Amino acid sequence: MSGRGNKAGAGGGDDTVIRIPPHYYIHVLDLKTNVTKPIIGPETFVRQDNEKVVEGPTKMVIIPPNHYCVVANPVMRDEEGEVQFDQYGQAKLLHADQEVRLTQEPFPLYPGETLDVKVTKLRAVPTNTALRLRAIADFTDADGAKRWAHDEWLFTGPGTYLPHKFVEVVETIRASIISPNQALRLRALKACKDQQGKDRVCGEEWLINKTGAYLPGAYEQVVGFISAYVLTENIALHLEALQSYKDRFGVNRKSGEQWLITIKDSEAFIPDVHENVIQVVNISTLTNRQYCVILDPMGDDGKNKLGQRKLIKGEKSFFLQPGERLEAGIQDVHILGEDEAIIVKAVLPFTDNGVERQPGNLWMIRGACEFIPTVEMEIIDRRKAMPLDENEGIYVRDIKTGKVRAVVGQTYVLNQDEELWDKPLPEQIEKLLSAEVDPLADRTARAHNKESKSRLKHKVVTYRVPHNAAAQIYDYKAKRARVVFGPDLVMLAPDEHFTQLSLSGGKPKRPNCIRSLCLLLGPDFMTDIITVETSDHARLALQLSYNWHFEYSQDSADHASALFAVPDFVGDACKALASRIRGAVAAVPFDDFHRNSARIIRTSVFGLDENMKVKENFKFAANRLVITNVDIQSVEPVDQRTRDSLQKSVQLAIEITTNSQEASARHEAERLEQQAKGKLERQKIHDEAEAEKARTELLKLQSLSAAVESTGQAKAEAQSRAESLKIEGQAAVEQAQLKAEAQNIEAENELKRINDARKGELDYISATNSLEVEKAQKMSEIETSKFKDMVSTLGPENIAKIATSGHDNQLAMLQALGLQSTLITDGSTPLNLFSTAKGLVGALPPPDQ
């Protein structure tokens, strides 16, 4: 904590002589008086026996400029600044007190003093910064201001803060920079005066919107920045007063009041602390093809007219005032074509082009026109003309009278008193209509399980009656039925319904298997399986097929109604015919029935005429059904014993028939075999006679052939040899001609080749010679030019000197040696000394040269 640990090393606590350097000190305890005193260097301290060094040597406290330290339990000083001592020589201390010491000469710490805050640099407070200070005890500052404990104030920069023992630094406060279109929101922490001198109560909030740096006071808390809302021609601000006050425009606002701020009031708006921004309102713009209805519009007194409506047409731009809202947003003008109309209902009494309209009245506006509903009316529906073909229609219901009618084959627009009516149909008929099955091909229940399409119930129900079929429609209002014969299209009136047919089906027949809207008129067939019992109690299962058709006239109403008199004509006819067949079979035994089943069944079905012949058909008078034929497809016994006996009898009959057929076939085969053998013998004799005749003719021909052969062979051989020699001679001649031609061709080709080769060789030699001549000429020209250039370059004098340089050099060398002549030889070559000497003498120049 202090510099007491900095030992000088000049001595120890047990040393007698302690050398204290400059700016060091020691504390020495007098063991007799128990008083500790400081010894300040530079000094050589000789310790007495009754003294003890309790601290040191320790470096003094050195405070540089702009630094400070805090000393706890400081010594007491007089007015002149001298340290005060008690009667025992001990320095007096201010216990539990502190002293802030600034820059001064190095000083020691007296016994009891301690460094509470070591040497620290003074705090420099820059511009736009302040220290928030708090008093920890009552005191009077250097300016004479009385400070009470827990008082707070600011030390603003720029400046250097000098600490005080009764003041603590709470925090550093930096100035808040307020930009343009921005405000600083402040809150008072206790009752105080702001920087403008206005009294503020605890918790009060206000705004500072002056651009620049703002340093909040000691009792001011920065809540935050508030940015301005930039208002344009298309943006407004929806405000609400949080309490009653007077706004910046001088208008008194009550708590909860709402209003708009537009660009006309301010281009940039900063909401006050008493104002709450509910939302930013965008301008509503209407074109000349738009309109809107405002609910609860604001009146001239600034209050909303609750429950009222206001119509605004384009072109126009406006802001929705507080409390106002659009009924259905911005709507387009209703443009009606020639085939469109609008149903309008009056909600308030008013006069429409001279017509009095009361609430609830309905009327229709037809096109072509443009329509904007007023606030006294509302649009109920928009309708479009429905073009209908001659085979299409709709059901229309009058909502006043309730009458329903069908509109077919025209373009129709529902008026204000009409609506589309959905015609209900039974579920089974709906399935039959939507399934679109073929009444003839798809008569099974499985075919009716096909996926069906939904029907538009307000459209007229149509059904295509196929060829050779009839459909019955019943009018429940007129209580009469009508029959439509196909091919035709049925269109139901509002009160009409189809007569559904539920026919029996399957084998044997089961009721309600086939459902249809039309009756097939035939000819057709139906198959049934019935069980009969003979007189000897043999039970048989008969599978019978009946051909049928209806006899009717389309022009007769009685015939048409009779067709549908029997709901299930299939089941009734099969039951009636089965009853007749059972009665007939029950009167005959099994063997008779087995032999004459077709006659018995046809007789039972069709009956006998006056001539005891089977009739051609059987009629049902109730529905004019005619049975024309019965086909017995199978007869099977129901009882097992009967089936076994019948099988045995059938097998026995088959065996007897097979044996008889085998015997007749064997007899016929033997007869045919005998006939074939006779024919074979006769043919054999005839063939042998013919063979003898042929053999005789053959011998004659052979003898003739042998004669011809003996005479013709020699002649043929001679002719063949002559022809051979002739052919060989011709071939040799032709071969010789061909060889001669070939040799001629080869000689010509060889001669041509040799000529071409020699010609090419001569051309090559000529070209080579010409090139060599040209080369030699060019080389001679080059040598000549080179020699001329060398001669011209060297000159005649130099050339003469070069020519005589050898002899001159030799002469000079001999003259230098003092020799007239010399000869050098290797001793092995014979040398003619006479000629040599003559040559040497002759080679010498004359003395005058």
PDB file of C-alpha atoms in Angstrom, residues 227-407:
ATOM      1  CA  SER A 227     -36.447  10.948 -33.212  1.00  0.00           C
ATOM      2  CA  ALA A 228     -38.693  13.237 -35.111  1.00  0.00           C
ATOM      3  CA  TYR A 229     -41.325  11.893 -37.460  1.00  0.00           C
ATOM      4  CA  VAL A 230     -40.737  13.412 -40.882  1.00  0.00           C
ATOM      5  CA  LEU A 231     -44.119  14.301 -42.281  1.00  0.00           C
ATOM      6  CA  THR A 232     -44.786  14.492 -45.998  1.00  0.00           C
ATOM      7  CA  GLU A 233     -47.796  15.096 -48.164  1.00  0.00           C
ATOM      8  CA  ASN A 234     -48.606  11.390 -47.871  1.00  0.00           C
ATOM      9  CA  ILE A 235     -47.920  10.778 -44.174  1.00  0.00           C
ATOM     10  CA  ALA A 236     -49.622  12.074 -41.030  1.00  0.00           C
ATOM     11  CA  LEU A 237     -49.221  11.298 -37.343  1.00  0.00           C
ATOM     12  CA  HIS A 238     -52.032  10.018 -35.139  1.00  0.00           C
ATOM     13  CA  LEU A 239     -51.521  11.287 -31.561  1.00  0.00           C
ATOM     14  CA  GLU A 240     -53.263  10.735 -28.223  1.00  0.00           C
ATOM     15  CA  ALA A 241     -52.965  12.917 -25.130  1.00  0.00           C
ATOM     16  CA  LEU A 242     -51.805  11.031 -22.054  1.00  0.00           C
ATOM     17  CA  GLN A 243     -52.944  13.843 -19.753  1.00  0.00           C
ATOM     18  CA  SER A 244     -54.498  17.247 -20.018  1.00  0.00           C
ATOM     19  CA  TYR A 245     -51.972  19.871 -21.158  1.00  0.00           C
ATOM     20  CA  LYS A 246     -51.362  22.594 -23.723  1.00  0.00           C
ATOM     21  CA  ASP A 247     -49.431  21.455 -26.760  1.00  0.00           C
ATOM     22  CA  ARG A 248     -46.706  23.361 -28.587  1.00  0.00           C
ATOM     23  CA  PHE A 249     -49.291  24.907 -30.919  1.00  0.00           C
ATOM     24  CA  GLY A 250     -51.150  26.454 -27.977  1.00  0.00           C
ATOM     25  CA  VAL A 251     -54.113  24.078 -28.137  1.00  0.00           C
ATOM     26  CA  ASN A 252     -55.474  22.718 -24.880  1.00  0.00           C
ATOM     27  CA  ARG A 253     -55.649  18.934 -25.042  1.00  0.00           C
ATOM     28  CA  LYS A 254     -57.650  16.743 -22.706  1.00  0.00           C
ATOM     29  CA  SER A 255     -56.573  13.345 -21.494  1.00  0.00           C
ATOM     30  CA  GLY A 256     -57.461  10.671 -24.084  1.00  0.00           C
ATOM     31  CA  GLU A 257     -58.065  13.177 -26.875  1.00  0.00           C
ATOM     32  CA  GLN A 258     -56.801  12.113 -30.317  1.00  0.00           C
ATOM     33  CA  TRP A 259     -55.842  14.228 -33.313  1.00  0.00           C
ATOM     34  CA  LEU A 260     -53.706  14.274 -36.443  1.00  0.00           C
ATOM     35  CA  ILE A 261     -50.501  16.161 -37.159  1.00  0.00           C
ATOM     36  CA  THR A 262     -49.896  16.800 -40.873  1.00  0.00           C
ATOM     37  CA  ILE A 263     -47.262  18.612 -42.877  1.00  0.00           C
ATOM     38  CA  LYS A 264     -49.391  21.728 -42.583  1.00  0.00           C
ATOM     39  CA  ASP A 265     -48.653  21.753 -38.841  1.00  0.00           C
ATOM     40  CA  SER A 266     -44.984  20.752 -38.950  1.00  0.00           C
ATOM     41  CA  GLU A 267     -42.568  19.188 -41.409  1.00  0.00           C
ATOM     42  CA  ALA A 268     -40.787  17.235 -38.646  1.00  0.00           C
ATOM     43  CA  PHE A 269     -42.666  16.473 -35.458  1.00  0.00           C
ATOM     44  CA  ILE A 270     -41.197  15.284 -32.174  1.00  0.00           C
ATOM     45  CA  PRO A 271     -43.957  13.993 -29.877  1.00  0.00           C
ATOM     46  CA  ASP A 272     -44.023  15.500 -26.415  1.00  0.00           C
ATOM     47  CA  VAL A 273     -43.808  13.426 -23.252  1.00  0.00           C
ATOM     48  CA  HIS A 274     -47.548  13.858 -22.803  1.00  0.00           C
ATOM     49  CA  GLU A 275     -48.293  12.606 -26.307  1.00  0.00           C
ATOM     50  CA  ASN A 276     -48.519   9.002 -27.475  1.00  0.00           C
ATOM     51  CA  VAL A 277     -48.044   8.171 -31.130  1.00  0.00           C
ATOM     52  CA  ILE A 278     -50.736   5.637 -31.972  1.00  0.00           C
ATOM     53  CA  GLN A 279     -49.762   5.104 -35.594  1.00  0.00           C
ATOM     54  CA  VAL A 280     -48.428   6.671 -38.744  1.00  0.00           C
ATOM     55  CA  VAL A 281     -51.366   7.361 -41.025  1.00  0.00           C
ATOM     56  CA  ASN A 282     -50.868   7.063 -44.774  1.00  0.00           C
ATOM     57  CA  ILE A 283     -52.867   9.229 -47.055  1.00  0.00           C
ATOM     58  CA  SER A 284     -55.850   7.669 -48.781  1.00  0.00           C
ATOM     59  CA  THR A 285     -55.911   8.484 -52.469  1.00  0.00           C
ATOM     60  CA  LEU A 286     -58.906   7.974 -54.726  1.00  0.00           C
ATOM     61  CA  THR A 287     -58.725   8.001 -58.497  1.00  0.00           C
ATOM     62  CA  ASN A 288     -61.572   9.137 -60.663  1.00  0.00           C
ATOM     63  CA  ARG A 289     -62.647   5.458 -60.850  1.00  0.00           C
ATOM     64  CA  GLN A 290     -62.789   4.899 -57.080  1.00  0.00           C
ATOM     65  CA  TYR A 291     -64.860   5.818 -54.057  1.00  0.00           C
ATOM     66  CA  CYS A 292     -65.075   4.985 -50.370  1.00  0.00           C
ATOM     67  CA  VAL A 293     -67.500   5.234 -47.454  1.00  0.00           C
ATOM     68  CA  ILE A 294     -66.251   6.574 -44.112  1.00  0.00           C
ATOM     69  CA  LEU A 295     -67.899   5.338 -40.940  1.00  0.00           C
ATOM     70  CA  ASP A 296     -68.251   7.678 -37.927  1.00  0.00           C
ATOM     71  CA  PRO A 297     -66.974  10.716 -39.841  1.00  0.00           C
ATOM     72  CA  MET A 298     -65.553  13.683 -37.921  1.00  0.00           C
ATOM     73  CA  GLY A 299     -67.695  16.816 -37.908  1.00  0.00           C
ATOM     74  CA  ASP A 300     -66.711  20.458 -38.016  1.00  0.00           C
ATOM     75  CA  ASP A 301     -66.604  20.534 -34.190  1.00  0.00           C
ATOM     76  CA  GLY A 302     -63.825  17.926 -34.196  1.00  0.00           C
ATOM     77  CA  LYS A 303     -66.029  15.139 -32.825  1.00  0.00           C
ATOM     78  CA  ASN A 304     -66.999  11.912 -34.517  1.00  0.00           C
ATOM     79  CA  LYS A 305     -70.598  11.522 -35.682  1.00  0.00           C
ATOM     80  CA  LEU A 306     -71.175   8.011 -34.464  1.00  0.00           C
ATOM     81  CA  GLY A 307     -73.356   5.796 -36.599  1.00  0.00           C
ATOM     82  CA  GLN A 308     -73.230   8.039 -39.653  1.00  0.00           C
ATOM     83  CA  ARG A 309     -71.656   7.361 -43.037  1.00  0.00           C
ATOM     84  CA  LYS A 310     -69.946   9.687 -45.476  1.00  0.00           C
ATOM     85  CA  LEU A 311     -69.356   9.071 -49.180  1.00  0.00           C
ATOM     86  CA  ILE A 312     -66.178  10.356 -50.813  1.00  0.00           C
ATOM     87  CA  LYS A 313     -65.692  10.162 -54.570  1.00  0.00           C
ATOM     88  CA  GLY A 314     -62.425  10.430 -56.476  1.00  0.00           C
ATOM     89  CA  GLU A 315     -60.274  12.140 -57.524  1.00  0.00           C
ATOM     90  CA  LYS A 316     -59.321  13.077 -53.967  1.00  0.00           C
ATOM     91  CA  SER A 317     -56.639  12.530 -51.323  1.00  0.00           C
ATOM     92  CA  PHE A 318     -57.362  12.706 -47.593  1.00  0.00           C
ATOM     93  CA  PHE A 319     -56.279  11.415 -44.193  1.00  0.00           C
ATOM     94  CA  LEU A 320     -58.588   9.367 -42.028  1.00  0.00           C
ATOM     95  CA  GLN A 321     -59.243  11.347 -38.847  1.00  0.00           C
ATOM     96  CA  PRO A 322     -59.107   9.629 -35.445  1.00  0.00           C
ATOM     97  CA  GLY A 323     -62.145   7.426 -34.949  1.00  0.00           C
ATOM     98  CA  GLU A 324     -62.890   7.225 -38.670  1.00  0.00           C
ATOM     99  CA  ARG A 325     -62.639   3.980 -40.615  1.00  0.00           C
ATOM    100  CA  LEU A 326     -63.421   2.798 -44.099  1.00  0.00           C
ATOM    101  CA  GLU A 327     -66.483   0.610 -44.453  1.00  0.00           C
ATOM    102  CA  ALA A 328     -65.041  -1.715 -47.081  1.00  0.00           C
ATOM    103  CA  GLY A 329     -61.774  -0.064 -48.009  1.00  0.00           C
ATOM    104  CA  ILE A 330     -61.281   1.833 -51.223  1.00  0.00           C
ATOM    105  CA  GLN A 331     -63.709   0.466 -53.786  1.00  0.00           C
ATOM    106  CA  ASP A 332     -63.775   0.716 -57.546  1.00  0.00           C
ATOM    107  CA  VAL A 333     -66.659   2.322 -59.322  1.00  0.00           C
ATOM    108  CA  HIS A 334     -69.126  -0.335 -60.399  1.00  0.00           C
ATOM    109  CA  ILE A 335     -68.982  -0.493 -64.191  1.00  0.00           C
ATOM    110  CA  LEU A 336     -71.955  -2.401 -65.523  1.00  0.00           C
ATOM    111  CA  GLY A 337     -72.027  -3.929 -68.966  1.00  0.00           C
ATOM    112  CA  GLU A 338     -75.118  -4.437 -71.036  1.00  0.00           C
ATOM    113  CA  ASP A 339     -75.531  -7.911 -69.552  1.00  0.00           C
ATOM    114  CA  GLU A 340     -74.983  -6.876 -65.914  1.00  0.00           C
ATOM    115  CA  ALA A 341     -77.135  -5.387 -63.171  1.00  0.00           C
ATOM    116  CA  ILE A 342     -76.887  -4.486 -59.491  1.00  0.00           C
ATOM    117  CA  ILE A 343     -79.537  -5.091 -56.831  1.00  0.00           C
ATOM    118  CA  VAL A 344     -79.686  -2.134 -54.421  1.00  0.00           C
ATOM    119  CA  LYS A 345     -81.430  -1.879 -51.057  1.00  0.00           C
ATOM    120  CA  ALA A 346     -82.405   1.380 -49.314  1.00  0.00           C
ATOM    121  CA  VAL A 347     -81.167   1.703 -45.726  1.00  0.00           C
ATOM    122  CA  LEU A 348     -82.426   5.285 -45.184  1.00  0.00           C
ATOM    123  CA  PRO A 349     -85.422   7.095 -46.635  1.00  0.00           C
ATOM    124  CA  PHE A 350     -84.481   9.368 -49.530  1.00  0.00           C
ATOM    125  CA  THR A 351     -85.657  10.538 -52.924  1.00  0.00           C
ATOM    126  CA  ASP A 352     -84.008   8.906 -55.936  1.00  0.00           C
ATOM    127  CA  ASN A 353     -84.643  10.902 -59.127  1.00  0.00           C
ATOM    128  CA  GLY A 354     -88.123  11.768 -57.960  1.00  0.00           C
ATOM    129  CA  VAL A 355     -88.853   8.276 -56.590  1.00  0.00           C
ATOM    130  CA  GLU A 356     -89.392   7.955 -52.859  1.00  0.00           C
ATOM    131  CA  ARG A 357     -87.299   5.146 -51.422  1.00  0.00           C
ATOM    132  CA  GLN A 358     -88.091   3.693 -48.033  1.00  0.00           C
ATOM    133  CA  PRO A 359     -85.747   1.520 -45.949  1.00  0.00           C
ATOM    134  CA  GLY A 360     -85.901  -2.051 -47.178  1.00  0.00           C
ATOM    135  CA  ASN A 361     -86.962  -1.211 -50.727  1.00  0.00           C
ATOM    136  CA  LEU A 362     -85.189  -3.175 -53.423  1.00  0.00           C
ATOM    137  CA  TRP A 363     -84.598  -2.112 -57.005  1.00  0.00           C
ATOM    138  CA  MET A 364     -82.241  -2.981 -59.827  1.00  0.00           C
ATOM    139  CA  ILE A 365     -79.764  -0.798 -61.678  1.00  0.00           C
ATOM    140  CA  ARG A 366     -79.198  -2.087 -65.228  1.00  0.00           C
ATOM    141  CA  GLY A 367     -76.151  -1.503 -67.426  1.00  0.00           C
ATOM    142  CA  ALA A 368     -74.484  -0.194 -69.383  1.00  0.00           C
ATOM    143  CA  CYS A 369     -73.535   2.536 -66.866  1.00  0.00           C
ATOM    144  CA  GLU A 370     -71.242   3.536 -64.015  1.00  0.00           C
ATOM    145  CA  PHE A 371     -72.704   3.295 -60.527  1.00  0.00           C
ATOM    146  CA  ILE A 372     -71.591   4.579 -57.118  1.00  0.00           C
ATOM    147  CA  PRO A 373     -73.950   3.788 -54.242  1.00  0.00           C
ATOM    148  CA  THR A 374     -74.868   6.637 -51.911  1.00  0.00           C
ATOM    149  CA  VAL A 375     -74.850   6.386 -48.122  1.00  0.00           C
ATOM    150  CA  GLU A 376     -78.629   5.866 -48.147  1.00  0.00           C
ATOM    151  CA  MET A 377     -78.335   2.554 -49.999  1.00  0.00           C
ATOM    152  CA  GLU A 378     -76.314  -0.628 -50.038  1.00  0.00           C
ATOM    153  CA  ILE A 379     -75.494  -3.137 -52.764  1.00  0.00           C
ATOM    154  CA  ILE A 380     -77.143  -6.485 -52.159  1.00  0.00           C
ATOM    155  CA  ASP A 381     -75.943  -8.433 -55.178  1.00  0.00           C
ATOM    156  CA  ARG A 382     -74.368  -8.042 -58.582  1.00  0.00           C
ATOM    157  CA  ARG A 383     -75.982 -10.110 -61.283  1.00  0.00           C
ATOM    158  CA  LYS A 384     -74.949 -11.078 -64.755  1.00  0.00           C
ATOM    159  CA  ALA A 385     -77.128 -12.197 -67.608  1.00  0.00           C
ATOM    160  CA  MET A 386     -77.154 -15.950 -68.093  1.00  0.00           C
ATOM    161  CA  PRO A 387     -77.255 -16.984 -71.760  1.00  0.00           C
ATOM    162  CA  LEU A 388     -79.280 -20.181 -72.098  1.00  0.00           C
ATOM    163  CA  ASP A 389     -79.405 -22.477 -75.098  1.00  0.00           C
ATOM    164  CA  GLU A 390     -82.678 -24.013 -76.214  1.00  0.00           C
ATOM    165  CA  ASN A 391     -81.730 -27.157 -74.301  1.00  0.00           C
ATOM    166  CA  GLU A 392     -80.661 -25.259 -71.137  1.00  0.00           C
ATOM    167  CA  GLY A 393     -82.671 -23.577 -68.443  1.00  0.00           C
ATOM    168  CA  ILE A 394     -82.732 -22.345 -64.864  1.00  0.00           C
ATOM    169  CA  TYR A 395     -85.271 -22.416 -62.045  1.00  0.00           C
ATOM    170  CA  VAL A 396     -86.315 -18.936 -60.899  1.00  0.00           C
ATOM    171  CA  ARG A 397     -88.266 -18.253 -57.711  1.00  0.00           C
ATOM    172  CA  ASP A 398     -90.255 -15.106 -57.005  1.00  0.00           C
ATOM    173  CA  ILE A 399     -89.337 -14.153 -53.446  1.00  0.00           C
ATOM    174  CA  LYS A 400     -92.599 -12.240 -53.026  1.00  0.00           C
ATOM    175  CA  THR A 401     -95.078 -14.879 -54.212  1.00  0.00           C
ATOM    176  CA  GLY A 402     -92.896 -17.968 -53.844  1.00  0.00           C
ATOM    177  CA  LYS A 403     -93.793 -19.137 -57.340  1.00  0.00           C
ATOM    178  CA  VAL A 404     -91.123 -21.124 -59.124  1.00  0.00           C
ATOM    179  CA  ARG A 405     -90.827 -21.224 -62.867  1.00  0.00           C
ATOM    180  CA  ALA A 406     -88.344 -22.518 -65.421  1.00  0.00           C
ATOM    181  CA  VAL A 407     -86.652 -20.149 -67.854  1.00  0.00           C
TER     182      VAL A 407
END
